[in-house]
CSV table of C-alpha atoms in Angstrom, one decimal:
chain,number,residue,atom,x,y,z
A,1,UNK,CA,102.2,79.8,123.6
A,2,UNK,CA,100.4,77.3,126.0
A,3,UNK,CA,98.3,75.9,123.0
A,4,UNK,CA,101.5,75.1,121.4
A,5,UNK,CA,103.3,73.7,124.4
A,6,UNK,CA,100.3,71.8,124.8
A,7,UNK,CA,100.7,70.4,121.2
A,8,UNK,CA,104.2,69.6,121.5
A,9,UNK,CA,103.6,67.6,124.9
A,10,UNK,CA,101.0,65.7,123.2
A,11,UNK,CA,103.4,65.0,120.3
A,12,UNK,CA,106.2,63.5,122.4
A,13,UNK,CA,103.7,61.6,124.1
A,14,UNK,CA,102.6,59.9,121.3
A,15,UNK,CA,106.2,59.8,119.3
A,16,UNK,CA,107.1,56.1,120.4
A,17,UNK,CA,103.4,54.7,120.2
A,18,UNK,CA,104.2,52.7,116.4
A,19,UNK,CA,106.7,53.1,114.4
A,20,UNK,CA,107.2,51.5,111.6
A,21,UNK,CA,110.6,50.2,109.0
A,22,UNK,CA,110.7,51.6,105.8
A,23,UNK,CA,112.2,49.2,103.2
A,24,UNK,CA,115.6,49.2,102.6
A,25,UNK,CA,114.6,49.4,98.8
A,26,UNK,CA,113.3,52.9,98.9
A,27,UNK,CA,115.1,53.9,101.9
A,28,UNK,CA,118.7,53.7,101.3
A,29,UNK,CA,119.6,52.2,98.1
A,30,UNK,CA,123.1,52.8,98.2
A,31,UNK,CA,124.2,50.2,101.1
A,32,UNK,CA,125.3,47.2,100.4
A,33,UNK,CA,122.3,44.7,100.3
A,34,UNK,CA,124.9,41.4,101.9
A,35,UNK,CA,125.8,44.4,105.0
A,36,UNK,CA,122.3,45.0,105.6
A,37,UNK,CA,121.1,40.9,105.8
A,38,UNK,CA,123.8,40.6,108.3
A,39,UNK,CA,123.3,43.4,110.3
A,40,UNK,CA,119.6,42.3,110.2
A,41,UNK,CA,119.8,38.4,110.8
A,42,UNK,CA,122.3,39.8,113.5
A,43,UNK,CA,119.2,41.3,115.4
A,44,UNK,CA,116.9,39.1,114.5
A,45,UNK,CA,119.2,35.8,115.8
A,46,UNK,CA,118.1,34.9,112.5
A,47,UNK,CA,121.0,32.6,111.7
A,48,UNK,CA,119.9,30.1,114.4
A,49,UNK,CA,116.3,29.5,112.7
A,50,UNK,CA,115.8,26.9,111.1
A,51,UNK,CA,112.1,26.6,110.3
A,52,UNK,CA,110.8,25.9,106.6
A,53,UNK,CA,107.3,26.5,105.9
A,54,UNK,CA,106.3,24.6,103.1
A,55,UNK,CA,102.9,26.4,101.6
A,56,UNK,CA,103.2,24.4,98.2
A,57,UNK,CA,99.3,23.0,98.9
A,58,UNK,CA,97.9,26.9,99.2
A,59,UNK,CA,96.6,28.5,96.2
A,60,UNK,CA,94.8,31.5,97.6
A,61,UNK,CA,97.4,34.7,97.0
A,62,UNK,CA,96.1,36.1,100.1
A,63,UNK,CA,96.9,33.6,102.7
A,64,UNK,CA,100.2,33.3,100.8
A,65,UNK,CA,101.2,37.1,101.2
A,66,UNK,CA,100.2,36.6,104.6
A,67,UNK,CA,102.5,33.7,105.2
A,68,UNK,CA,105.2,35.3,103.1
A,69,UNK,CA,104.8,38.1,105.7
A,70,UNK,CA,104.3,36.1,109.1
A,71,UNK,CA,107.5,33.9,107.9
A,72,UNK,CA,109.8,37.1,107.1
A,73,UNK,CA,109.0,39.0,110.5
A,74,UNK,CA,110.0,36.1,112.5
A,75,UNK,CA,112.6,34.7,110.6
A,76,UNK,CA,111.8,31.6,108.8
A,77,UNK,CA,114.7,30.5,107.1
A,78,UNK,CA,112.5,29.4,103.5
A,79,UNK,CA,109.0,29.6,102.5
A,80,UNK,CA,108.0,27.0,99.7
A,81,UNK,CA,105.4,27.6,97.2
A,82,UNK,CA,103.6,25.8,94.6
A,83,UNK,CA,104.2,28.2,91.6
A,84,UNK,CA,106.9,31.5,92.2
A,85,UNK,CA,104.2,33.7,89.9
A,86,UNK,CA,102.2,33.9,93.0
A,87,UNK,CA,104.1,36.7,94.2
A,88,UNK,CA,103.1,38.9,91.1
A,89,UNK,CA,99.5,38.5,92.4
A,90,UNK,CA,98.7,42.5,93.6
A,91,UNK,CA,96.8,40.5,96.9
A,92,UNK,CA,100.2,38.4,97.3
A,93,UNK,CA,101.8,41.7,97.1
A,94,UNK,CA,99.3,43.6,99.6
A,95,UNK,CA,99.8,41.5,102.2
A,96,UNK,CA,103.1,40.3,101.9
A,97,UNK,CA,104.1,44.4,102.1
A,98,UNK,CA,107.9,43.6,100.4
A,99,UNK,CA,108.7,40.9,102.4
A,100,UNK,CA,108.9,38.3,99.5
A,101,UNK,CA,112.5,40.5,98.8
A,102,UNK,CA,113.7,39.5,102.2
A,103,UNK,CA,112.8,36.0,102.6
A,104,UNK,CA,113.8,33.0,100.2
A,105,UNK,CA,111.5,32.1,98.2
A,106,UNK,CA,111.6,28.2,97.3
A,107,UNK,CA,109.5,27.0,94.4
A,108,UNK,CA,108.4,23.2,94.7
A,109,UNK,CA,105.4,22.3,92.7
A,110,UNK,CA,102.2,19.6,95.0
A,111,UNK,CA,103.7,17.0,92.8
A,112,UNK,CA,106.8,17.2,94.1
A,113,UNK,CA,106.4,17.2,97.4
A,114,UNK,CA,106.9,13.9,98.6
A,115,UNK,CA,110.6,13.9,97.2
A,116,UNK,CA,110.9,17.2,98.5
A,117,UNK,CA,110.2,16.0,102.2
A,118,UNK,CA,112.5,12.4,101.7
A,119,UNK,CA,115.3,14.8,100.9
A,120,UNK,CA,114.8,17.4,104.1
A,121,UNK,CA,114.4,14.5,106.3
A,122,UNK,CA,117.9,13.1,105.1
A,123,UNK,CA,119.4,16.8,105.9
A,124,UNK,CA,118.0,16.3,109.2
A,125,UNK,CA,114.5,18.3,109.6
A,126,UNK,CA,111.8,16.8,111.2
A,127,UNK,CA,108.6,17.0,109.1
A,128,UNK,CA,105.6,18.2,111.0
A,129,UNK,CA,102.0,18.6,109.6
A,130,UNK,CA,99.7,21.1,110.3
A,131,UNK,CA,96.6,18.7,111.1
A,132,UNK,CA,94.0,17.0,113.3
A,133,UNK,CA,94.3,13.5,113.1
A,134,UNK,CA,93.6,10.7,116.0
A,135,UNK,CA,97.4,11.1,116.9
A,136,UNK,CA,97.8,14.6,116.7
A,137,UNK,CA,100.2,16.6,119.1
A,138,UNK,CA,98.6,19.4,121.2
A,139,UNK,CA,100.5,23.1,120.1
A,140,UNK,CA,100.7,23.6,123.8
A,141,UNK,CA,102.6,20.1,124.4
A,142,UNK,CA,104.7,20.2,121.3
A,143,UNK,CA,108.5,20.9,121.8
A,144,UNK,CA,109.4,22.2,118.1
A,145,UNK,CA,113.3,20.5,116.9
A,146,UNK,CA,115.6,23.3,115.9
A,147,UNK,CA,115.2,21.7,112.1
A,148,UNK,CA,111.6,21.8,111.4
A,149,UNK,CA,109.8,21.6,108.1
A,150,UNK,CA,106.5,23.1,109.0
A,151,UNK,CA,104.0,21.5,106.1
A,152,UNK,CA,100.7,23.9,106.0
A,153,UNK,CA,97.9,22.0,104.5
A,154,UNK,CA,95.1,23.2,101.2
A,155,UNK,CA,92.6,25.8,102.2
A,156,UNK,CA,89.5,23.4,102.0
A,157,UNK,CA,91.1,19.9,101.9
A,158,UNK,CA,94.1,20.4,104.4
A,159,UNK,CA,97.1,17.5,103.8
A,160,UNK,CA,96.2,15.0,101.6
A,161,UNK,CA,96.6,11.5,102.8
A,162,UNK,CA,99.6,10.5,100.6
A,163,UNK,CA,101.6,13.2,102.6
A,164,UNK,CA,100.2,12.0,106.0
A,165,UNK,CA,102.5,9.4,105.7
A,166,UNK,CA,105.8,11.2,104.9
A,167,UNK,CA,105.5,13.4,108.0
A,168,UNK,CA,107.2,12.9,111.2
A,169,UNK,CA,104.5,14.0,113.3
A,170,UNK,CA,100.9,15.9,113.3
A,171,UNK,CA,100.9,19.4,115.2
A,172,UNK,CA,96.9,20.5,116.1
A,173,UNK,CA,95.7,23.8,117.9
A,174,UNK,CA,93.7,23.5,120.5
A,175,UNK,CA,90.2,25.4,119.8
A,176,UNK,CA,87.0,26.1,121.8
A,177,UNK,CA,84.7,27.6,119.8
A,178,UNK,CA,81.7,25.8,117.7
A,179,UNK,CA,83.6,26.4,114.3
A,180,UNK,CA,86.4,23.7,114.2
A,181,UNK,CA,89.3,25.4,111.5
A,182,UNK,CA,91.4,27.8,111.3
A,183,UNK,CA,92.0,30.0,108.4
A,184,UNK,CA,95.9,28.5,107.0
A,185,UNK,CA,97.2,31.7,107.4
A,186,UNK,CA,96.1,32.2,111.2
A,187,UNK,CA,97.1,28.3,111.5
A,188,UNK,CA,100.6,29.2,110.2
A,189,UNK,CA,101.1,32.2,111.8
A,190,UNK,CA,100.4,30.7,115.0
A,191,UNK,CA,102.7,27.5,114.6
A,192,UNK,CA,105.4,30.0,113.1
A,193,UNK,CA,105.0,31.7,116.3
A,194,UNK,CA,105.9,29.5,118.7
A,195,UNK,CA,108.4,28.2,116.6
A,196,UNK,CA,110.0,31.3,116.8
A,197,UNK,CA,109.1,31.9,120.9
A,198,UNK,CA,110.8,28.2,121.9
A,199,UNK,CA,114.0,28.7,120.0
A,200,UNK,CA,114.5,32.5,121.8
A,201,UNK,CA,114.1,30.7,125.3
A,202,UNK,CA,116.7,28.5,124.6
A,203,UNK,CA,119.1,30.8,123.0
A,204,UNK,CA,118.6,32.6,126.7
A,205,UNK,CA,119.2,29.6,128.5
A,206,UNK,CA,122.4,28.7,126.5
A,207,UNK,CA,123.6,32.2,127.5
């Protein structure tokens, strides 16, 4: 009896330590997939993002899962892509763990994407690269607009010059180490990030 009270202790202690959503999809099927958006976005305060990340220039189906991923959990409001048959890649799929069915998927091809960015900045986003240039903004300094295009550059040549000139304004993270990049994903993710952690503050402060 005291090995099994023992157990049982040891169980509740550890009940809260992860825990983890299973996807609607295999879950519970029956509900209404428009209830469960809301009632999610609801949560989430997802209807007040307005961050697109704009991956068009990546090609690597791992850094896109990743993105795919890092952009559902925290709400980004589109991800772009170069070609949609990405996310039938099995390492899209491995790292994106589902949440290509949650998040809009936007497909605008590398040649497209200087109309692409003329058009958002007419609906009002402010265009921001994900680059070190001479007149680059530190992360730490950078006070993200509520409508921001977040453009992530290729894995080995980052944003090609032509684009340099459509965007509002360069974003850099500041780094210490000898090695001076950033795998995109991590870049992304971290941009996404705080983003996300600006626009909660001042949904606090408008409450």
């Amino acid at each position: 009896i005291g090995s099994s009270s023992a157990e049982t202790d040891s169980q509740t202690e550890w009940t809260d330590v992860q825990k983890k959503i299973i996807p609607w999809k295999n879950s519970t099927p029956s509900l209404d997939l428009e209830m469960v958006f809301q009632d999610r976005a609801a949560k989430l305060g997802k209807s007040n993002n307005s961050l697109i990340v704009v991956a068009s220039l990546i090609d690597k189906p791992t850094n896109l899962g990743g993105l795919c991923r890092t952009s559902e959990i925290f709400g980004a409001s589109a991800l772009v892509v170069g070609n949609l048959h990405y996310i039938q890649d099995k390492q899209f799929q491995h790292l994106s763990v589902s949440a290509e069915q949650w998040l809009p998927l936007v497909e605008v091809k590398p040649s497209q994407l200087v109309d692409y960015l003329q058009q958002k900045k007419m609906e009002g986003y402010t265009i921001i690269g994900v680059e070190q240039t001479a007149k680059s903004f530190d992360l730490t300094e950078y006070c993200f607009p509520e409508k921001s295009l977040l453009l992530l550059g290729n894995e080995h040549e980052g944003i090609p010059a032509n684009l340099i000139h459509h965007l509002d304004v360069c974003v850099e993270i500041p780094q210490q180490g000898i090695i001076r990049s950033l795998n995109v994903h991590v870049s992304g993710a971290l941009l996404i990030w705080e983003y996300t952690r600006q626009q909660v503050i001042k949904q606090k402060q408008q409450k």
